[in-house]
CSV table of C-alpha atoms in Angstrom, one decimal:
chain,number,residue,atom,x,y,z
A,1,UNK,CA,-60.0,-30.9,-44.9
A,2,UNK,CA,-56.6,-30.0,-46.4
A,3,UNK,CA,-54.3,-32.6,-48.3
A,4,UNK,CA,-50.8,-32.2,-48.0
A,5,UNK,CA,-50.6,-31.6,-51.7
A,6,UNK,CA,-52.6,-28.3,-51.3
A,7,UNK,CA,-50.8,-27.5,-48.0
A,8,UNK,CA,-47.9,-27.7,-50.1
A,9,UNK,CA,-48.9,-25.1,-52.4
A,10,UNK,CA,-49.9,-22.5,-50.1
A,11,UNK,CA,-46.7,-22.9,-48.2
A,12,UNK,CA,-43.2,-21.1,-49.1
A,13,UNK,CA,-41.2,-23.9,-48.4
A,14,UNK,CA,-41.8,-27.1,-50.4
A,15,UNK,CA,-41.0,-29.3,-47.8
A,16,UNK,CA,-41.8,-27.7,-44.6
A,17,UNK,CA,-44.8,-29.9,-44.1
A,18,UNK,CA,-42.5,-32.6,-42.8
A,19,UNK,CA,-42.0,-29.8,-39.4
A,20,UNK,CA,-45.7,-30.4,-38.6
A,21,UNK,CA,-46.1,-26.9,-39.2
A,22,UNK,CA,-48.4,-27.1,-42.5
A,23,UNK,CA,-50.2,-30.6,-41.7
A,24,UNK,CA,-53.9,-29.5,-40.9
A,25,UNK,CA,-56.8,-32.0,-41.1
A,26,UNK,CA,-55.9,-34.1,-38.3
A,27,UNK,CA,-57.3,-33.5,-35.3
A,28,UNK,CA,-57.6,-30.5,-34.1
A,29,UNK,CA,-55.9,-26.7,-36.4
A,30,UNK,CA,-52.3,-26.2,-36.4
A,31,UNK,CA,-50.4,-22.5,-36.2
A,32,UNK,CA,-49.6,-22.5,-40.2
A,33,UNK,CA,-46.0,-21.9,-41.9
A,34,UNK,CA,-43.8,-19.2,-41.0
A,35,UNK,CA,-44.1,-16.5,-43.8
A,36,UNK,CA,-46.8,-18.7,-45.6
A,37,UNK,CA,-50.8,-17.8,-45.5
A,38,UNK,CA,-52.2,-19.1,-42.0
A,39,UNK,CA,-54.6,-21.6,-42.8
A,40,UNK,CA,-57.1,-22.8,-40.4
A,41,UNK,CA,-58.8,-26.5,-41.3
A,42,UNK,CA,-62.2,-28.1,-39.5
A,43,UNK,CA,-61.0,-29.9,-37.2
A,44,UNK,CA,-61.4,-33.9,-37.1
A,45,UNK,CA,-64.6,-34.7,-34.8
A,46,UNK,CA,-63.5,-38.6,-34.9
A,47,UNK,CA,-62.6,-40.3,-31.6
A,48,UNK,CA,-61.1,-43.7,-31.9
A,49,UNK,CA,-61.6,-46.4,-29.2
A,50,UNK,CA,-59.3,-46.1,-26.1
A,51,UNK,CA,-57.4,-49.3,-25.4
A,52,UNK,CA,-56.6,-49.4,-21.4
A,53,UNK,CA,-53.7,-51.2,-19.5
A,54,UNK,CA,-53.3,-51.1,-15.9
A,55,UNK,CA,-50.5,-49.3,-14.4
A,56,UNK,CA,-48.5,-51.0,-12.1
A,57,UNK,CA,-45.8,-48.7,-10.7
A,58,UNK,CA,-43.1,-50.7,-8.8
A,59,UNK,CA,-43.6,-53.8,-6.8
A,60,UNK,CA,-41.5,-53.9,-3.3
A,61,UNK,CA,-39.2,-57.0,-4.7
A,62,UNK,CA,-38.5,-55.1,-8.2
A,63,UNK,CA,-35.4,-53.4,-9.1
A,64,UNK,CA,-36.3,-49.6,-9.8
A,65,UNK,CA,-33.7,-50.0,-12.6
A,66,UNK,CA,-36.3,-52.5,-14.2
A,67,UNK,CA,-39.7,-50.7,-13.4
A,68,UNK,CA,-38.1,-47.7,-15.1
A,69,UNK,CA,-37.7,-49.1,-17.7
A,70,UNK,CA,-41.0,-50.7,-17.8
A,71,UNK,CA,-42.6,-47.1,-17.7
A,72,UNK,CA,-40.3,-45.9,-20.4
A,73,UNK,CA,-41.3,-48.8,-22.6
A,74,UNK,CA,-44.8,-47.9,-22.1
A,75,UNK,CA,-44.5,-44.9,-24.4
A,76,UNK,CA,-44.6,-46.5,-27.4
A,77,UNK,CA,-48.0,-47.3,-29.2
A,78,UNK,CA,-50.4,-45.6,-31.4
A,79,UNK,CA,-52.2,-42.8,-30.2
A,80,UNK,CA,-54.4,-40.1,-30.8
A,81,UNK,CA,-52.6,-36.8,-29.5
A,82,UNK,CA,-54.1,-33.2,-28.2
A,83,UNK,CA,-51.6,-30.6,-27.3
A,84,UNK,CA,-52.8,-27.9,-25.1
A,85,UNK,CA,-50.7,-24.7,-24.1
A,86,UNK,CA,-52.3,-21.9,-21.6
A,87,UNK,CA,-50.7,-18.8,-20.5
A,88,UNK,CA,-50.5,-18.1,-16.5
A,89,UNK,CA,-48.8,-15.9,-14.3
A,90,UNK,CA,-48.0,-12.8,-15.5
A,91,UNK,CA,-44.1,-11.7,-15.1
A,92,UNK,CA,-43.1,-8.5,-16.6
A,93,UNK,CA,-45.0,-5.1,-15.8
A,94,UNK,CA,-47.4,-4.5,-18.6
A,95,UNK,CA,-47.5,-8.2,-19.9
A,96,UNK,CA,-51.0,-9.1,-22.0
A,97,UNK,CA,-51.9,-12.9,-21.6
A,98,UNK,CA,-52.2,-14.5,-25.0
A,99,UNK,CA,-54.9,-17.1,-26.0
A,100,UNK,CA,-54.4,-20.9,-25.6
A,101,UNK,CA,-53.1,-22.8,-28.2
A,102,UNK,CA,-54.5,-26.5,-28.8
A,103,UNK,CA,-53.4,-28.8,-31.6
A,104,UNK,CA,-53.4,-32.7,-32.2
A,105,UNK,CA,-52.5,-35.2,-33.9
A,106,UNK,CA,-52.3,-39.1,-34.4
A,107,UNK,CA,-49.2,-40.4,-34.0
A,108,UNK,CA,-47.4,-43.5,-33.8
A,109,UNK,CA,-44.2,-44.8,-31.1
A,110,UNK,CA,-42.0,-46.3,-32.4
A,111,UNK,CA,-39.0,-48.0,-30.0
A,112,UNK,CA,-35.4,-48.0,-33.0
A,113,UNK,CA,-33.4,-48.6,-30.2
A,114,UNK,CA,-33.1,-50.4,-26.7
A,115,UNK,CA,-29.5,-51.3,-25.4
A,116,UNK,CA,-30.5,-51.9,-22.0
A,117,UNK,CA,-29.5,-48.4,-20.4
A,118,UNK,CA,-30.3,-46.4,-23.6
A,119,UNK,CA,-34.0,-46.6,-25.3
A,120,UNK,CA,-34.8,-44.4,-28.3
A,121,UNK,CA,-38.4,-43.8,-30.3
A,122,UNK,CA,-39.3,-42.2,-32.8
A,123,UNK,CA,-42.7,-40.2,-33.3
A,124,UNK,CA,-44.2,-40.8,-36.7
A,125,UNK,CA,-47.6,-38.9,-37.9
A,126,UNK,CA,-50.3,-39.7,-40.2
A,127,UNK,CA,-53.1,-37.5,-41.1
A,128,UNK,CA,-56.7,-38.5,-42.3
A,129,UNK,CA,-55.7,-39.0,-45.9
A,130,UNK,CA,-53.5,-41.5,-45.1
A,131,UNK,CA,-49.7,-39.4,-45.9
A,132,UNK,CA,-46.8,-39.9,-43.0
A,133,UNK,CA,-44.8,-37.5,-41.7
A,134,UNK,CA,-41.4,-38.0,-39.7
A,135,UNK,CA,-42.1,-36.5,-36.3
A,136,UNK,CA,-39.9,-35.5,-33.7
A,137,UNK,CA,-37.6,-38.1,-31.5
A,138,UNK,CA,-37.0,-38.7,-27.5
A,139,UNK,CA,-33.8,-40.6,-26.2
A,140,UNK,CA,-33.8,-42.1,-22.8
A,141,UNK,CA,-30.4,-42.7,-21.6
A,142,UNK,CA,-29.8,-44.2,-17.7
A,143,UNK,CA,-27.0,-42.3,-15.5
A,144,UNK,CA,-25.9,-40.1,-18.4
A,145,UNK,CA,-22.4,-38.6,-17.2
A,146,UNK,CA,-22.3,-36.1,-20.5
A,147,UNK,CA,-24.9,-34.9,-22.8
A,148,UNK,CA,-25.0,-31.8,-24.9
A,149,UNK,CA,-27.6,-29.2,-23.5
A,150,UNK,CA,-29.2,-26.2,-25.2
A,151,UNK,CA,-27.3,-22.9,-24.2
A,152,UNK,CA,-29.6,-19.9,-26.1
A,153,UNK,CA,-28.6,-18.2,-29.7
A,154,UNK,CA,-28.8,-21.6,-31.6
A,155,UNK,CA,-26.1,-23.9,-29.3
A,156,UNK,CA,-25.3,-26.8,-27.3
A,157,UNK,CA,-23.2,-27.3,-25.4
A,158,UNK,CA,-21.6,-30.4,-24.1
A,159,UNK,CA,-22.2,-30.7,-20.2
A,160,UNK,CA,-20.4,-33.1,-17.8
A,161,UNK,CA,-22.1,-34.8,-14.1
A,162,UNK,CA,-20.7,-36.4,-10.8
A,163,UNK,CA,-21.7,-40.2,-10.3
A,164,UNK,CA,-23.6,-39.0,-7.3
A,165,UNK,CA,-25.3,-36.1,-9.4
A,166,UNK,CA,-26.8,-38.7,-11.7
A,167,UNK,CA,-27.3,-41.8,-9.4
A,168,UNK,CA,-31.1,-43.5,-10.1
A,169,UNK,CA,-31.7,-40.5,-12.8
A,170,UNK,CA,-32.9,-40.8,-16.5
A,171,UNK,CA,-32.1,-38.1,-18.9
A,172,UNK,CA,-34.1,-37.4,-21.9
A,173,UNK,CA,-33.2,-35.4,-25.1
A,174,UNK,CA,-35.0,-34.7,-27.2
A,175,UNK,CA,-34.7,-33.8,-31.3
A,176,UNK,CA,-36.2,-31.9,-33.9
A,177,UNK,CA,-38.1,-34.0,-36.9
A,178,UNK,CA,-34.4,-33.6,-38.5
A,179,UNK,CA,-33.0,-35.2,-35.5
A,180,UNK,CA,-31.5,-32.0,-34.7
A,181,UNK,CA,-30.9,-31.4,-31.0
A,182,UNK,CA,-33.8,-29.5,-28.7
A,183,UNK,CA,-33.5,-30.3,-25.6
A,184,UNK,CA,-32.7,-32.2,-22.8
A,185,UNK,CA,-33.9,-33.1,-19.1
A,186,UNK,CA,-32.7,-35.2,-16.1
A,187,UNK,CA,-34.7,-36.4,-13.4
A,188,UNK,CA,-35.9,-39.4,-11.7
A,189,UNK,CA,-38.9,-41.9,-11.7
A,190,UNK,CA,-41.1,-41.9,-9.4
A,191,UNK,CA,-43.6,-44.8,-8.3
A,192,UNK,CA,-45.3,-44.4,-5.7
A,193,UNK,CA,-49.2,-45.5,-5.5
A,194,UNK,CA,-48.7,-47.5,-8.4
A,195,UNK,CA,-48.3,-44.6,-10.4
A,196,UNK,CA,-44.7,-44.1,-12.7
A,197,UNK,CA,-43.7,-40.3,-13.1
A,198,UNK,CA,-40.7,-38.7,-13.8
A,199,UNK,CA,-40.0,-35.4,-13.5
A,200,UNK,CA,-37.1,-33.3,-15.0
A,201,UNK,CA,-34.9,-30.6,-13.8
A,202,UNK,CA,-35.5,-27.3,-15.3
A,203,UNK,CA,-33.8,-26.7,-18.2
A,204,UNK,CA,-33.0,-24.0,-21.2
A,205,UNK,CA,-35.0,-24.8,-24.7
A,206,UNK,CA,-35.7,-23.2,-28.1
A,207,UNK,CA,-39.1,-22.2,-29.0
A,208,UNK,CA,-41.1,-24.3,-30.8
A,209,UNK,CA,-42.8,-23.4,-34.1
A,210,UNK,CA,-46.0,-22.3,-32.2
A,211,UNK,CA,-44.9,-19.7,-31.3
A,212,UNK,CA,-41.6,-18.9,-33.1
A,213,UNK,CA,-44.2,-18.8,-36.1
A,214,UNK,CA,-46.4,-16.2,-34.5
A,215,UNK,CA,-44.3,-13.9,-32.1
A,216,UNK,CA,-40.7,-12.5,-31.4
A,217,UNK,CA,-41.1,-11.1,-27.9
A,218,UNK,CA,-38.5,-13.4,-26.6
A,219,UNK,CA,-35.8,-16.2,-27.1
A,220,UNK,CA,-35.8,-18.7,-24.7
A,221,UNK,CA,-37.8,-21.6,-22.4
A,222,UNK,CA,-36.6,-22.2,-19.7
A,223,UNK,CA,-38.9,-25.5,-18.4
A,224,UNK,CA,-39.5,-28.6,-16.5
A,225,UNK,CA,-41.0,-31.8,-17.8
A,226,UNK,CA,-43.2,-34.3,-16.1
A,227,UNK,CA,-44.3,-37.6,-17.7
A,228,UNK,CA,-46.8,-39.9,-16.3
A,229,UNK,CA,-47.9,-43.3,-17.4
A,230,UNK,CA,-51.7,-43.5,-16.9
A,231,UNK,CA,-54.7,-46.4,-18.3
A,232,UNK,CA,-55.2,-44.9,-21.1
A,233,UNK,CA,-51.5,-43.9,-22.7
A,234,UNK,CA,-49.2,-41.3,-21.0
A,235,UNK,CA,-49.3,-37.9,-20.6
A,236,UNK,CA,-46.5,-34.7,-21.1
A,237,UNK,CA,-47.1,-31.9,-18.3
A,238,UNK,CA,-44.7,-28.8,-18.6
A,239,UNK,CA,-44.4,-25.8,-16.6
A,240,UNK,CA,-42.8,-23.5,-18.9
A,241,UNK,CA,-41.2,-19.9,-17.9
A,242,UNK,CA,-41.1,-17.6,-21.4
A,243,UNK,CA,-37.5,-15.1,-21.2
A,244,UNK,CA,-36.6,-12.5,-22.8
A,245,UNK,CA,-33.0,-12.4,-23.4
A,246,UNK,CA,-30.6,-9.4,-24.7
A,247,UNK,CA,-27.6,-8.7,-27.0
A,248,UNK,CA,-26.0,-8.8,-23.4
A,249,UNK,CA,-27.4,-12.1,-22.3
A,250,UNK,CA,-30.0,-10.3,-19.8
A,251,UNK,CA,-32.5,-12.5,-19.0
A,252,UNK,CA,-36.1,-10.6,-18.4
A,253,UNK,CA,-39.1,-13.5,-17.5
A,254,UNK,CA,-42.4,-12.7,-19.1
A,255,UNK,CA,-44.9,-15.3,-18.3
A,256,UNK,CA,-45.7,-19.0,-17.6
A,257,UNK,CA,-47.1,-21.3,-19.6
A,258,UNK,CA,-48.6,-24.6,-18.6
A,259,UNK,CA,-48.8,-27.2,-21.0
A,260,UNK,CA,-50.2,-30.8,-21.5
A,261,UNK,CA,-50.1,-32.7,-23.9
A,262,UNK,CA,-52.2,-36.4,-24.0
A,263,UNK,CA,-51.2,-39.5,-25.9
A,264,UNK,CA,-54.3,-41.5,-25.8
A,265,UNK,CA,-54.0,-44.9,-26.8
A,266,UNK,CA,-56.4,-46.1,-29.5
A,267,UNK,CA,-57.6,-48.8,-32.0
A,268,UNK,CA,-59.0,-48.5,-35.6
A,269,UNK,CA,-56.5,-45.9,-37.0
A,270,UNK,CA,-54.6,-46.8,-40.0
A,271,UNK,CA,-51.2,-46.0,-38.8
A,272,UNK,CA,-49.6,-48.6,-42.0
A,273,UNK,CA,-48.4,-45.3,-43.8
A,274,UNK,CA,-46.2,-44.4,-41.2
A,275,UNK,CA,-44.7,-48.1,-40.9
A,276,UNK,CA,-44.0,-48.1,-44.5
A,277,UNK,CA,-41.7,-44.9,-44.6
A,278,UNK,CA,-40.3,-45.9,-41.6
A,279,UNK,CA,-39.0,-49.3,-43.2
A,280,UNK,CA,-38.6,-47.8,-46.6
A,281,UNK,CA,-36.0,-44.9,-44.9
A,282,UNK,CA,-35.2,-45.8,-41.3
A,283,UNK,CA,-31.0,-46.6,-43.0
A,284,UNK,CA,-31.2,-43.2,-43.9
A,285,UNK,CA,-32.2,-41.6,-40.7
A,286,UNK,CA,-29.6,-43.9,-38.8
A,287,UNK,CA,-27.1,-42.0,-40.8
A,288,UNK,CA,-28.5,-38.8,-39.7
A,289,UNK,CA,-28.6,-39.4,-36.4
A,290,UNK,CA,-25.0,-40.6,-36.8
A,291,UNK,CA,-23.9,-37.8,-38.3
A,292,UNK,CA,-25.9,-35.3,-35.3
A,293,UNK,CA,-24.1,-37.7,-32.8
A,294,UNK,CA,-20.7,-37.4,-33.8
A,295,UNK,CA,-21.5,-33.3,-34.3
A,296,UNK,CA,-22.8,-33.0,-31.0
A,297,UNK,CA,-19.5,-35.0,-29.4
A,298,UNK,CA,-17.1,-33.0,-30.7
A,299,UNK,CA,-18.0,-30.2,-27.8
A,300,UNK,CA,-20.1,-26.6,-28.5
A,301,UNK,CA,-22.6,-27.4,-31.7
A,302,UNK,CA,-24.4,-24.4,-33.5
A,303,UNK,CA,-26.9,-24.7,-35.6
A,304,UNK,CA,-25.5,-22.3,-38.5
A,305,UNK,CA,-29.1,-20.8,-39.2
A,306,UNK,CA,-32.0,-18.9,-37.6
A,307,UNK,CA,-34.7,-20.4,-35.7
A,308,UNK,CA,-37.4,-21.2,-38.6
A,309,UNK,CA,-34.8,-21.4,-41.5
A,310,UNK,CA,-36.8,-24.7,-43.1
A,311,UNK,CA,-33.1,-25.3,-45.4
A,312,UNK,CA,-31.8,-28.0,-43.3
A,313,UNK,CA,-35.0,-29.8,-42.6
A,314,UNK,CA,-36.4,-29.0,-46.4
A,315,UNK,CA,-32.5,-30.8,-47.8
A,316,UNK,CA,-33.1,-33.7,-45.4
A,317,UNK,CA,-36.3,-34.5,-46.3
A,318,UNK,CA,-35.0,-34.8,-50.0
A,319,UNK,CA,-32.5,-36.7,-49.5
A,320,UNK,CA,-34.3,-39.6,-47.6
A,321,UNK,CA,-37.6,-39.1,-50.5
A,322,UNK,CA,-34.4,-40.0,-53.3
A,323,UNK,CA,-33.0,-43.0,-50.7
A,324,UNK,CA,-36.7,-44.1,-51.3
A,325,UNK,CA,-35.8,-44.5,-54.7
A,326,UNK,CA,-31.9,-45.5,-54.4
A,327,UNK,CA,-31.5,-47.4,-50.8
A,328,UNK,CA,-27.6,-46.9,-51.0
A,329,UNK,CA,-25.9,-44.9,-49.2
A,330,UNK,CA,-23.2,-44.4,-50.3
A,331,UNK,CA,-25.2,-43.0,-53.3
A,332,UNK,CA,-26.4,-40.2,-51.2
A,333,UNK,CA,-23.4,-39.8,-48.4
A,334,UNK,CA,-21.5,-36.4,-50.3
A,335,UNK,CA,-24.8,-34.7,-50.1
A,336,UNK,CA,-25.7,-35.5,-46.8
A,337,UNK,CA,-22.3,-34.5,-45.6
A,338,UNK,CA,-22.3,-30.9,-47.8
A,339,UNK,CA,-25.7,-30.5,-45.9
A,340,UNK,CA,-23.7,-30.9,-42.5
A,341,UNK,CA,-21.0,-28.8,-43.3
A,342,UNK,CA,-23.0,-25.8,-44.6
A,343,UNK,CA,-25.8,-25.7,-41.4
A,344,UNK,CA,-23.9,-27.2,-38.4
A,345,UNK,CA,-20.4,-25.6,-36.9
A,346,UNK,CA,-19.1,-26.9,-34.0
A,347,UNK,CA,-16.0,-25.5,-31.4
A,348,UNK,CA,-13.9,-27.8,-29.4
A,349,UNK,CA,-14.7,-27.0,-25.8
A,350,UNK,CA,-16.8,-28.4,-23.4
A,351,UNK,CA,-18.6,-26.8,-20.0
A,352,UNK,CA,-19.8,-28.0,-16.7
């Protein structure tokens, strides 16, 4: 089993640990650093206790509004994660299938935000040797007339809905471990049989680092999400088309991908690590997110740096270790907006 000090040292960038990409030793072996030694560790063979809780869908005298949110809520906990990705239909003449790709992970839920039509948590990791790591985020937001969208080539752009468009629907967004942007979905629960689903439209997304890490056949994801609450936690499905996309925005498919991803829920892990950033940083990443938010308003955001460019994340990272040491911030705020200003451009416009 690795520490993160000696993932550390066989990775290129200092910090890129904090992406997930370098933390082995957890569950199950991870993909390894881009331009760093791949390093496979054994995985963890421990299997924690699952705590159950019925499911209870939507009674006939509820408010969907308030089931949906009930479902929603449900995703918080601490849980012991396994990500599994499988290759399927072949698209493009000539096309190889390659292997599956599992992972996992123990991670905890936490809700920072609920304002009623608007519930935010953030993912926080700790690994076997008891170090946290700053996971990605997922926003829930109720009948969202405008939210930014992923577009290819690094941007986002701004996209606006009818009432009727977004009646009864729930859109998620989700962000990077830097609270960057990544992608979003709309849908709607479902509840039927006293089972809560919701399912999103499709949808364009980046690639994520396992394979961005390990291939450059093609650019883009274009996907659909479906989340179930189940007895034991919840559970990610996503039916994912890989595309290959040109200088002159051709778009060629290659292959499906099916993915699922399990958040069990669990007893016994230590998840205190995790707590303890989060309370000893959480001002900090409110700033961030802040910052992203008023970015991401002002109409087209790119991200002023290619897909696996750790500079952002690696400056980030630093920052919130010295607001560890120095809760002001004010102390840190010229920093944190040079580190804006060099990696995120933005054009006034907006699309439909």
């Amino acid at each position: 089993m690795y520490s993160i000090k000696e993932l550390k040292s066989n990775c290129q960038s200092t910090l890129c640990f904090h992406n997930f990409s370098c933390l082995t030793g957890i569950l199950v072996t991870l993909i390894g650093c881009a331009s760093a030694p791949q390093i496979q560790a054994k995985p963890t063979i421990t299997e924690y206790p699952t705590l159950e809780r019925p499911v209870v869908g939507c009674a006939a005298d509820e408010r969907p509004f308030d089931c949906d949110r009930r479902a929603i809520l449900a995703l918080q906990g601490e849980f012991q994660v396994t990500f599994n990705f499988y290759e399927t239909v072949i698209l493009k003449p000539g096309y190889t299938r390659k292997g599956p790709k599992h992972s996992g992970a123990f991670e905890k839920v936490v809700l920072i935000e609920d304002s009623g039509k608007k519930l935010s948590f953030q993912h926080l990791l700790v690994n076997s040797s008891g170090e946290e790591i700053k996971h990605w985020r997922q926003d829930w937001v109720y009948e969202s007339l405008k939210n930014w969208s992923y577009v290819g080539d690094q941007r986002f752009e701004q996209q606006t809905k009818t009432p009727e468009e977004i009646a009864g629907t729930w859109t998620q967004l989700v962000y990077e471990v830097s609270d960057a942007p990544r992608y979003t979905g709309t849908g709607k629960w479902n509840h039927k049989y006293g089972v809560s689903t919701w399912t999103s439209d499709r949808t364009w997304r980046p690639l994520p680092r396992r394979e961005y890490t390990t291939r450059d056949d093609y650019q883009l994801i274009n996907a659909e999400n479906r989340h179930t609450i189940t007895p034991q936690g919840w559970t990610l499905e996503q039916d994912n088309t890989k595309v290959i996309r040109t200088s002159d925005q051709k778009d060629t498919v290659l292959v499906r991908e099916f993915g699922f991803n399990e958040y069990r829920r669990i007893s016994g892990y230590d998840f205190s690590a995790a707590m303890d950033y989060w309370q000893a940083t959480a001002p900090f990443w409110a700033e961030v997110r802040t910052h992203w938010s008023d970015e991401l308003a002002k109409g087209s955001t790119v991200l002023a740096f290619p897909t696996g460019d750790n500079q952002l994340i690696d400056g980030l990272f630093k920052l919130a270790e010295d607001y560890k040491q120095q809760p002001d911030l004010r102390t840190h705020q010229s920093k944190l907006d040079a580190l804006f200003k060099r990696f995120v451009k933005t054009e006034s416009k907006t699309s439909k």
